[in-house]
PDB file of C-alpha atoms in Angstrom:
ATOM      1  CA  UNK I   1     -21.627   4.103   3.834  1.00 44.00           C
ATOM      2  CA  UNK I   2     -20.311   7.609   3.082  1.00 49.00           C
ATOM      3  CA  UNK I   3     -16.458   7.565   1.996  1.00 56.00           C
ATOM      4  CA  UNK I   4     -14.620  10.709   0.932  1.00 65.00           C
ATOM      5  CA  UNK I   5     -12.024  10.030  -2.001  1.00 70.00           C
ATOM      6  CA  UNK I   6      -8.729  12.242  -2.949  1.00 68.00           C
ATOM      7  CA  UNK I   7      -6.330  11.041  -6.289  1.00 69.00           C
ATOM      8  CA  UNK I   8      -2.950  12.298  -5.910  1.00 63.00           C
ATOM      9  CA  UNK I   9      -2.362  12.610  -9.783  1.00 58.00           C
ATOM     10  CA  UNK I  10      -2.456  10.716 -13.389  1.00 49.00           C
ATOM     11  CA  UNK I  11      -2.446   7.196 -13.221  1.00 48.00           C
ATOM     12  CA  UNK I  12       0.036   4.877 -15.638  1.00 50.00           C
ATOM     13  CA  UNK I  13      -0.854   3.174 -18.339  1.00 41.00           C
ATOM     14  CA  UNK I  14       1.729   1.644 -19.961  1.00 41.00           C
ATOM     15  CA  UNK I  15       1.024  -2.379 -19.792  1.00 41.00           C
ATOM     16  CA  UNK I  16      -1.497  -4.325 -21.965  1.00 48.00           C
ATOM     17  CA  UNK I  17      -2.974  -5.606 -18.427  1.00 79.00           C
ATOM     18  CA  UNK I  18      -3.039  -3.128 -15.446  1.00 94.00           C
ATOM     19  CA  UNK I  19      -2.956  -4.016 -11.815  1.00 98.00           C
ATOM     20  CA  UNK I  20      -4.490  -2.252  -8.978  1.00 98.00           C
ATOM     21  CA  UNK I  21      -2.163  -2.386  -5.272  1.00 98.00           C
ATOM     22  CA  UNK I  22      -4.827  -2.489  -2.902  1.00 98.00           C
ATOM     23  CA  UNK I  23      -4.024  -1.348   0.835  1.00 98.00           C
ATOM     24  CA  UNK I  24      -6.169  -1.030   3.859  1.00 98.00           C
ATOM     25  CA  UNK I  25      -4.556   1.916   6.683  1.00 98.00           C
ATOM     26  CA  UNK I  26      -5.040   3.210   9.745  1.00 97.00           C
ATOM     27  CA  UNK I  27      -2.683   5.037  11.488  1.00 97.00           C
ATOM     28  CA  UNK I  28      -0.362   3.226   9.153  1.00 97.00           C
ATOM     29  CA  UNK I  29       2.550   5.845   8.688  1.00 98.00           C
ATOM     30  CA  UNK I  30       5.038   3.758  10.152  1.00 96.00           C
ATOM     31  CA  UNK I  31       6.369   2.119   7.015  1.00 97.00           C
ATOM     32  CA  UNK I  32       4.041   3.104   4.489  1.00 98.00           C
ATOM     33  CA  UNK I  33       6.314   5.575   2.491  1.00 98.00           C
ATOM     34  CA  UNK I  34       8.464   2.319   1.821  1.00 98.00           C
ATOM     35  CA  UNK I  35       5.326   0.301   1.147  1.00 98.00           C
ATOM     36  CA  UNK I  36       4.339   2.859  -1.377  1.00 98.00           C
ATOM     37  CA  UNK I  37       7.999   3.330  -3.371  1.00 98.00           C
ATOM     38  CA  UNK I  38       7.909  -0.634  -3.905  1.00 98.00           C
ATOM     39  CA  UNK I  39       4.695  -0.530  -5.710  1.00 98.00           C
ATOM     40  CA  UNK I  40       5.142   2.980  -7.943  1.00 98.00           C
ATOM     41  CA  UNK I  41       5.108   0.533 -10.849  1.00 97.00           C
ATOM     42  CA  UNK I  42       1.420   0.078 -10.150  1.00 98.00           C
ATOM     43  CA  UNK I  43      -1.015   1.685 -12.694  1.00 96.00           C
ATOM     44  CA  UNK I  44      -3.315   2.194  -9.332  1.00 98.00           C
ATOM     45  CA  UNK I  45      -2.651   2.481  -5.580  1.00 98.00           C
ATOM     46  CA  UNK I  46      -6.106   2.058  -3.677  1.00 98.00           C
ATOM     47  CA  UNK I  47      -5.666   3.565  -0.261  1.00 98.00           C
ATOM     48  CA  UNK I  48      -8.653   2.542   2.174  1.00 98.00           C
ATOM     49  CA  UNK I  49      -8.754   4.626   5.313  1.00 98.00           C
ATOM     50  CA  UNK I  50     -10.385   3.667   8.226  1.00 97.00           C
ATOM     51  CA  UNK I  51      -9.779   6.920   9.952  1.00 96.00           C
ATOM     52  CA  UNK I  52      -6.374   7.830  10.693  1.00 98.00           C
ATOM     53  CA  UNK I  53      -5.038  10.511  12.749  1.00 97.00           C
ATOM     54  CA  UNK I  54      -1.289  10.457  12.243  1.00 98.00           C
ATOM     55  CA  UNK I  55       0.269  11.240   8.860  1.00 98.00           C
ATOM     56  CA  UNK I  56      -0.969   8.415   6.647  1.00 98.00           C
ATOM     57  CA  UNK I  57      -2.711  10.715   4.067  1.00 98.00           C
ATOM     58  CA  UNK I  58       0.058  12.591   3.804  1.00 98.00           C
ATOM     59  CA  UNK I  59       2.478   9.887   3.085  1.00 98.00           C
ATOM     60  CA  UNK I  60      -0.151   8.605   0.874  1.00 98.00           C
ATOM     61  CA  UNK I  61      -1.105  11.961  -1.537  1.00 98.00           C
ATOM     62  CA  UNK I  62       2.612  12.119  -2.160  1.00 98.00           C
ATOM     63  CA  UNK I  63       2.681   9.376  -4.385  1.00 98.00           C
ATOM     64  CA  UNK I  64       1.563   9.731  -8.176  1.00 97.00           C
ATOM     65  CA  UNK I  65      -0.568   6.473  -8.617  1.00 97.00           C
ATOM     66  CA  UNK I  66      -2.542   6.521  -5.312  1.00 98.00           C
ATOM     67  CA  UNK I  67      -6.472   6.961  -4.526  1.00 98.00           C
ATOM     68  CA  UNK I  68      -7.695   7.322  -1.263  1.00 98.00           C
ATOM     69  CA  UNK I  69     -10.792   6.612   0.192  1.00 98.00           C
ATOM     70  CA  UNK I  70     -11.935   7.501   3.334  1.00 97.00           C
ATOM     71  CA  UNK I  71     -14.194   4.976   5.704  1.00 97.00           C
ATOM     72  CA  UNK I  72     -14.956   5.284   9.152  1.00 94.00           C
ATOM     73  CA  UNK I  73     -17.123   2.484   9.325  1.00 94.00           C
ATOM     74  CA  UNK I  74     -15.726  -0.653  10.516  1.00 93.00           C
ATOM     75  CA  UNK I  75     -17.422  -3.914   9.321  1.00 94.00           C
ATOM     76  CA  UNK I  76     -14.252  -6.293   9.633  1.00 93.00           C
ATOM     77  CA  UNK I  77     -11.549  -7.394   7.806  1.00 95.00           C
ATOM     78  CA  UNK I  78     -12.990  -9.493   4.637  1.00 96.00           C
ATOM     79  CA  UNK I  79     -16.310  -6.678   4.534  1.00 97.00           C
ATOM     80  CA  UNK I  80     -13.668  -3.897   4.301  1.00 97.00           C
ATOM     81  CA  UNK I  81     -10.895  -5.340   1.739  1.00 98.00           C
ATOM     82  CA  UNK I  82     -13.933  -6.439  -0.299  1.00 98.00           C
ATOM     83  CA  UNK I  83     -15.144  -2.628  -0.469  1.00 98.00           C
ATOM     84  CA  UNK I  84     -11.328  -1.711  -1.155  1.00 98.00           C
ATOM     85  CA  UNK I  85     -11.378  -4.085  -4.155  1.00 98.00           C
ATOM     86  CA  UNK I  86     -14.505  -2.748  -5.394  1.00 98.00           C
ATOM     87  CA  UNK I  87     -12.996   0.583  -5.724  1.00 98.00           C
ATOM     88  CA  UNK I  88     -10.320  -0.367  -8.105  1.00 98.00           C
ATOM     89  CA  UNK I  89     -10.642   0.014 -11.677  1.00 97.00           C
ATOM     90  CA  UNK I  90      -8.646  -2.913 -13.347  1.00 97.00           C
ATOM     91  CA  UNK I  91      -9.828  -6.561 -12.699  1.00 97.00           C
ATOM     92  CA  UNK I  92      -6.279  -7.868 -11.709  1.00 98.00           C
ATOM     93  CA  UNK I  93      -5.639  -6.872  -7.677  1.00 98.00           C
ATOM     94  CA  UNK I  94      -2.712  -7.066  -5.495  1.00 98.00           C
ATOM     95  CA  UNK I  95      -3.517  -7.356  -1.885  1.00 98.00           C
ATOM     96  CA  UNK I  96      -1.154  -5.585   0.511  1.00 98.00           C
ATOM     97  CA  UNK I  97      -0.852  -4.728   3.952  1.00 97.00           C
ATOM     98  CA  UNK I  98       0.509  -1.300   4.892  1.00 98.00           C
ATOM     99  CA  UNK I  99       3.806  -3.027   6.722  1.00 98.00           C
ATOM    100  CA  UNK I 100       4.653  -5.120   3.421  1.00 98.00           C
ATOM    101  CA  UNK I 101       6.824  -4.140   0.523  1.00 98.00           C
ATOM    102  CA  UNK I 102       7.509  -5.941  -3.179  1.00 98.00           C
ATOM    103  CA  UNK I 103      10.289  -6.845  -4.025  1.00 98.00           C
ATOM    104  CA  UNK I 104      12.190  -6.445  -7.623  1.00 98.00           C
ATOM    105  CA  UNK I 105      11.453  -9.972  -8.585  1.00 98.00           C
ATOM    106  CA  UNK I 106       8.228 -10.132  -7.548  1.00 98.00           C
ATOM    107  CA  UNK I 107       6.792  -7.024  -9.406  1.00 98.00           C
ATOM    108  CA  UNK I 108       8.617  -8.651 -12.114  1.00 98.00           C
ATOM    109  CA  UNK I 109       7.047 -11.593 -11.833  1.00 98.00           C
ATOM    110  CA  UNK I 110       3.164 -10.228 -11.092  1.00 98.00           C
ATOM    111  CA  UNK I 111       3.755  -8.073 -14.461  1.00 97.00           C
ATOM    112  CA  UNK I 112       4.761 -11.227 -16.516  1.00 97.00           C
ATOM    113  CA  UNK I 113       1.692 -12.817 -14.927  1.00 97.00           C
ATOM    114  CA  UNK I 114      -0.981 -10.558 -15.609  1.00 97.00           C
ATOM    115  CA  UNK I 115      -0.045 -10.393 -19.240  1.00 96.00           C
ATOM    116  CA  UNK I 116      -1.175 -14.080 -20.151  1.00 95.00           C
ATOM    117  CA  UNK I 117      -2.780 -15.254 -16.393  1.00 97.00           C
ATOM    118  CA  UNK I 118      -3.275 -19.322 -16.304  1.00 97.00           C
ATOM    119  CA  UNK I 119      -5.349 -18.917 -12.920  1.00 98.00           C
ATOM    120  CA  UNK I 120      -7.833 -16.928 -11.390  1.00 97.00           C
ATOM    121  CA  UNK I 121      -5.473 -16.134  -8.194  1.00 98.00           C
ATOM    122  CA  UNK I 122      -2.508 -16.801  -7.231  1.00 98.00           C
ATOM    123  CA  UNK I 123      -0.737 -17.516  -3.654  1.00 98.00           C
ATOM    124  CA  UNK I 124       2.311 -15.631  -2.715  1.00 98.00           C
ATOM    125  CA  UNK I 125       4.826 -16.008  -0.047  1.00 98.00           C
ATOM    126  CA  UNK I 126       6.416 -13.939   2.645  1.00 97.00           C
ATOM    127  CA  UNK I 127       9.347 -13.191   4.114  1.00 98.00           C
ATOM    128  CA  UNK I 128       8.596 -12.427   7.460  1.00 98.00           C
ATOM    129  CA  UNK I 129      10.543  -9.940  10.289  1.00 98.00           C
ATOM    130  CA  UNK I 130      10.151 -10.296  13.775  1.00 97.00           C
ATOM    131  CA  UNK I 131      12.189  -8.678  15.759  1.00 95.00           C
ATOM    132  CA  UNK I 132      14.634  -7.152  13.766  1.00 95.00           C
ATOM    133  CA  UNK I 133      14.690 -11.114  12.079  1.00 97.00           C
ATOM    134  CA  UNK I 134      14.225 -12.585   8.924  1.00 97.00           C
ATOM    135  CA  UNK I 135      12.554 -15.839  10.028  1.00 98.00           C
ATOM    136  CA  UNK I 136      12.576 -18.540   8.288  1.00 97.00           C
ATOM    137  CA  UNK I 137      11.175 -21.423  10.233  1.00 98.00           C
ATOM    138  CA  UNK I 138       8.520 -21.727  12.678  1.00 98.00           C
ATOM    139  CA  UNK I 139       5.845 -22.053   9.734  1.00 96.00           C
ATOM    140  CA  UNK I 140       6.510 -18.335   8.884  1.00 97.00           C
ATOM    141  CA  UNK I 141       7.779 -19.130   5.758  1.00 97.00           C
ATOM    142  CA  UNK I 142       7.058 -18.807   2.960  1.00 95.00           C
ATOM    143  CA  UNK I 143       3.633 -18.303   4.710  1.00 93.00           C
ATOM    144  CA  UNK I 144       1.503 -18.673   1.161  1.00 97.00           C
ATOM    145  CA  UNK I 145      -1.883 -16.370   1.197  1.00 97.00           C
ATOM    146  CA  UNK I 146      -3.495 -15.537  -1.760  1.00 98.00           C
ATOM    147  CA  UNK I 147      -2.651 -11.921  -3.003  1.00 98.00           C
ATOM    148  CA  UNK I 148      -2.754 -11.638  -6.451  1.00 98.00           C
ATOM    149  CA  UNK I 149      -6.573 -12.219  -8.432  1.00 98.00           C
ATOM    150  CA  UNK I 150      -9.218 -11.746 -10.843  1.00 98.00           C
ATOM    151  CA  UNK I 151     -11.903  -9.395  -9.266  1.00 97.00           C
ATOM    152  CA  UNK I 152     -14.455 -10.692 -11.439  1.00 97.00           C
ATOM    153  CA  UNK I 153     -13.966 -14.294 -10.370  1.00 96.00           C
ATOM    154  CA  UNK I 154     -12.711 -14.012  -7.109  1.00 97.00           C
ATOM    155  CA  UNK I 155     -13.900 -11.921  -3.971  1.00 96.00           C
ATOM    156  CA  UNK I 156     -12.972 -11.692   0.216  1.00 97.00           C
ATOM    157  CA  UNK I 157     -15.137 -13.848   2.423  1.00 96.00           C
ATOM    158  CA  UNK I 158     -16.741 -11.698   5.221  1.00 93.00           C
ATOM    159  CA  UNK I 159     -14.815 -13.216   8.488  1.00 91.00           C
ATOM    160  CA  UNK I 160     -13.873 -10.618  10.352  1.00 89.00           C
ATOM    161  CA  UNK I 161     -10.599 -11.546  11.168  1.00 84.00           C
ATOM    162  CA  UNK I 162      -8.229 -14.275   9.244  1.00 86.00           C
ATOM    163  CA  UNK I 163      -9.891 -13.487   6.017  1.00 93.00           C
ATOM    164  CA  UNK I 164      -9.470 -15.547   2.847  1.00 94.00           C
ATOM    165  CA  UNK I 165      -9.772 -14.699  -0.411  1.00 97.00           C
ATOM    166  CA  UNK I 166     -12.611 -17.237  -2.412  1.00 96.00           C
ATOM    167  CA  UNK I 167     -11.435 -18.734  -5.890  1.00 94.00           C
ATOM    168  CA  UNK I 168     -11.822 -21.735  -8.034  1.00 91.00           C
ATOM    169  CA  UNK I 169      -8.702 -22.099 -10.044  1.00 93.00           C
ATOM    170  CA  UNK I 170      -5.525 -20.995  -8.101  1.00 97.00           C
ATOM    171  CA  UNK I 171      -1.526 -20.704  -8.571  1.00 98.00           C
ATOM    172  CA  UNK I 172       1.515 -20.143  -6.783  1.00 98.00           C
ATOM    173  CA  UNK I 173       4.057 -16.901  -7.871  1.00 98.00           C
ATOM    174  CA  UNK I 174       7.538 -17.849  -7.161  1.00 98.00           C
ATOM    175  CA  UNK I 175       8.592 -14.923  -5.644  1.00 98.00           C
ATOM    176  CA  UNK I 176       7.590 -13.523  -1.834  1.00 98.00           C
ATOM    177  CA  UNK I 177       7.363  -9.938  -0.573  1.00 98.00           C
ATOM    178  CA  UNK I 178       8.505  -8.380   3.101  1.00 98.00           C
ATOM    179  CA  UNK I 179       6.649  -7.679   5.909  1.00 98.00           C
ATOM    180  CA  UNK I 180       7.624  -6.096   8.647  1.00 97.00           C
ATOM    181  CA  UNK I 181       5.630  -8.121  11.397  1.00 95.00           C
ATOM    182  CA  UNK I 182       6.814  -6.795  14.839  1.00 94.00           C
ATOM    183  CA  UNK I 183       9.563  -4.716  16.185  1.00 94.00           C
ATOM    184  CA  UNK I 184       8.934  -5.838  19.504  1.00 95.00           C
ATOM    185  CA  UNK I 185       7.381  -8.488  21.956  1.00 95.00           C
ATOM    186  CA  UNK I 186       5.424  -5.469  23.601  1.00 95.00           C
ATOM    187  CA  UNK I 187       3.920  -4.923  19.730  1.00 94.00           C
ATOM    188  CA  UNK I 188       3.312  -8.694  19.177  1.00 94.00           C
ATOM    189  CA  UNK I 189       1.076  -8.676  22.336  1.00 94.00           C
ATOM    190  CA  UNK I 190      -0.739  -5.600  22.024  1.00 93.00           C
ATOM    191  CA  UNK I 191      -1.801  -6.666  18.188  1.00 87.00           C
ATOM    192  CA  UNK I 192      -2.386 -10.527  19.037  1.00 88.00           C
ATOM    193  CA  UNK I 193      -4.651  -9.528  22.126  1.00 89.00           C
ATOM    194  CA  UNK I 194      -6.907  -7.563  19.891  1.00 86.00           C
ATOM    195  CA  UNK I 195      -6.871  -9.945  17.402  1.00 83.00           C
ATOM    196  CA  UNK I 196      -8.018 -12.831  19.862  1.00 85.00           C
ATOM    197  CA  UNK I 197     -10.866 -10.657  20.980  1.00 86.00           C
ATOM    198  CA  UNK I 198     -12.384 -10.325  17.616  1.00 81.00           C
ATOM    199  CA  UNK I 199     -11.870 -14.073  16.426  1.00 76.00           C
ATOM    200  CA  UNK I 200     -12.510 -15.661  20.163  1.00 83.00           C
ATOM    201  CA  UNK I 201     -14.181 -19.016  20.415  1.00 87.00           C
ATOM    202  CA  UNK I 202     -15.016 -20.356  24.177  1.00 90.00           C
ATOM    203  CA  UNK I 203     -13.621 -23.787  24.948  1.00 93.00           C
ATOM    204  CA  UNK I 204     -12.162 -24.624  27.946  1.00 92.00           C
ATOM    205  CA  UNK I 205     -10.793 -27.772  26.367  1.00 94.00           C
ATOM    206  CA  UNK I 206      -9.403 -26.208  23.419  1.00 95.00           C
ATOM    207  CA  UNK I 207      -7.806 -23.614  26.311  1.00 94.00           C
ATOM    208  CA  UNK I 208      -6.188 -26.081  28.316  1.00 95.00           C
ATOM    209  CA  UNK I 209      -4.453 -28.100  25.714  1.00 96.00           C
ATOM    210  CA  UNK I 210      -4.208 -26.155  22.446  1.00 97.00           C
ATOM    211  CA  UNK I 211      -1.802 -23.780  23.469  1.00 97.00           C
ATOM    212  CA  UNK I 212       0.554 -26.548  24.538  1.00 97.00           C
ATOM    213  CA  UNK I 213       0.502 -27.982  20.955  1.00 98.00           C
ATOM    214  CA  UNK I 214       0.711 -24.899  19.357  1.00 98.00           C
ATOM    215  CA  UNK I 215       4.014 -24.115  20.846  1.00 98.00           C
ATOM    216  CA  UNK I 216       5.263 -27.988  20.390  1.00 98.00           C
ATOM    217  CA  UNK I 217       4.358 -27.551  16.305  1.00 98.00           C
ATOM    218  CA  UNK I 218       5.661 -24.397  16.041  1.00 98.00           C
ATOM    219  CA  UNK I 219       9.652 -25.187  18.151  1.00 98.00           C
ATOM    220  CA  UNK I 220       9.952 -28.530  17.191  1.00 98.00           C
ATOM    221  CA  UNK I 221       7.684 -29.773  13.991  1.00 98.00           C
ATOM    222  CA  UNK I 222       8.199 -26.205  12.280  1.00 98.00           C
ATOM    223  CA  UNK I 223      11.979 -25.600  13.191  1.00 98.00           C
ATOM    224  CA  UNK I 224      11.504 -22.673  14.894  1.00 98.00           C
ATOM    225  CA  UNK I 225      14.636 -24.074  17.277  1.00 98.00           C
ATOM    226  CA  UNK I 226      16.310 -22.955  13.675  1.00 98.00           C
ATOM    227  CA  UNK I 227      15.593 -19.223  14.188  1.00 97.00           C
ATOM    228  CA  UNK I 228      17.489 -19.364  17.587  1.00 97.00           C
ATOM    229  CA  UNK I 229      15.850 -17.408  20.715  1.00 97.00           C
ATOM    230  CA  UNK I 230      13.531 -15.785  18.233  1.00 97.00           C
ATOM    231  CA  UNK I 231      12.231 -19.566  17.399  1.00 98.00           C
ATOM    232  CA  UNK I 232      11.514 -20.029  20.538  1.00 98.00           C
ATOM    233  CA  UNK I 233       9.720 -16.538  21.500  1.00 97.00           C
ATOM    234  CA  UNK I 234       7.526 -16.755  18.449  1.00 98.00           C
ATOM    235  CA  UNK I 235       6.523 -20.492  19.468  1.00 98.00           C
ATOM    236  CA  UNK I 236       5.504 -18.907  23.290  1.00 97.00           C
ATOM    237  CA  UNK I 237       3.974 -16.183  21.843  1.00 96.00           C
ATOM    238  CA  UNK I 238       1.686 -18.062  20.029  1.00 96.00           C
ATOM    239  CA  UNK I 239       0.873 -20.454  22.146  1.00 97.00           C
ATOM    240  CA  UNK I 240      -0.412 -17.609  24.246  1.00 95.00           C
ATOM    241  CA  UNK I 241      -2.948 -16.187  21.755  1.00 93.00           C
ATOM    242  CA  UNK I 242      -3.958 -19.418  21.237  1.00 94.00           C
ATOM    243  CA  UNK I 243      -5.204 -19.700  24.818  1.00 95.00           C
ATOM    244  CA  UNK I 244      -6.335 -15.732  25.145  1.00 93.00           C
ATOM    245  CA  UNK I 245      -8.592 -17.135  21.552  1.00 92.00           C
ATOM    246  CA  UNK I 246     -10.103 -19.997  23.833  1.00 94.00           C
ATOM    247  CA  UNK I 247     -10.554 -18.364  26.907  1.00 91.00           C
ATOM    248  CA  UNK I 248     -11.762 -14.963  26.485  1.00 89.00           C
ATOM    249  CA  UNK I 249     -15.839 -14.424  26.361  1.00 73.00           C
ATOM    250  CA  UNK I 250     -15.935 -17.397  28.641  1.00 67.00           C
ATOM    251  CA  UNK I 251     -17.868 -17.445  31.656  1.00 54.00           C
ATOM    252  CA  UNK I 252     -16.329 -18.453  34.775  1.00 48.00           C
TER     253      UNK I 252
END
């Protein structure tokens, strides 16, 4: 694999234990200059391209701590955040998606953590927006995943979608960050189709039923009546990828 790398300037070095942000984009520009200013406390900004075409590297060289890397191989998503990771120079990593942003108390919090870590990871929550919401229910949130972790004792599985991070000892931070999930139903759809395609699994059983109980946890045993009509669009929505996952590659 051939990647091409640009630094936009001096890294910072000013904490006893650095951290590395480490962000995978393509054709990310849409709230990535955001994503960036909430992590300029970061000694190092790894920026892993997967060939863009709109204005993410330039969004990206305008900010001090950032390195980009350029990869136009695709290999999924655990394979590719695993090569991200390996590109950072300090063992402590921050996971971030290109539509998420820190918050105050959460960089606050990672900073404090790093300095005297009792775990090899740590989960973090999220405050998730979907349509123009902050939702709160439908098992949304706080929506643990593990972001925060020792590269030398933890490391990405190599799923290709709905990749996990693989630990032994693991925490939980206190604090979430924002992410900026879907502006619209049309977005949802388009993003959850491809999704299904690359993480499909034939079952004609599984297609029939599973999206019926999918929406039932999601309204009803997650709240999501709570978050109003949004509740209940998220809960359909769902419940639709669930049976696009089941059905698609299936032979009629």
């Amino acid at each position: 694999m051939k990647s091409v790398f640009y630094s936009s300037g001096c890294l910072k070095s000013g904490h006893d234990e650095k951290i590395s942000i480490v962000i995978l984009t393509k054709n990310s520009e849409k709230y990535l200059e955001k994503v960036l200013k909430s992590v300029e406390f970061a000694d190092e900004v790894i920026i892993y391209d997967n060939g863009s075409e709109d204005n993410t590297l330039e969004i990206s060289k305008k900010f001090e701590n950032t390195k980009i890397f350029i990869d136009n191989k695709w290999e999924g998503f655990g394979r590719q955040k695993q090569k991200a990771v390996n590109k950072a120079s300090n063992k402590w990593i921050f996971v971030l998606d290109s539509d998420e942003v820190f918050t105050e108390n959460l960089k606050n919090e990672v900073l404090e953590v790093i300095k005297n870590p009792k775990y090899d990871a740590y989960k973090v929550a999220r405050l998730n927006n979907f349509f123009g919401k902050w939702i709160r229910h439908c098992g949304l949130f706080p929506d643990f995943s593990i972001r925060l972790f020792n590269k030398e004792k933890c490391f990405f599985n190599k799923r290709i979608v709905h990749e996990s991070v693989e630990y032994e000892r693991v925490g939980e931070l206190k604090n979430y960050f924002l992410h900026y999930a879907y502006e619209s139903v049309e977005e949802f759809i388009d993003k959850q189709n491809r999704y299904s395609s690359l993480g499909a699994k034939p079952n004609k059983l599984k297609a029939i039923f599973s999206p019926y109980w999918t929406f039932f946890k999601i309204y009803f045993l997650k709240l999501g009546f709570l978050d109003g009509w949004s509740g209940f669009v998220i809960a359909k929505l769902y419940s639709e990828y669930t049976f696009w996952k089941y059905v698609k590659k299936m032979d009629n």
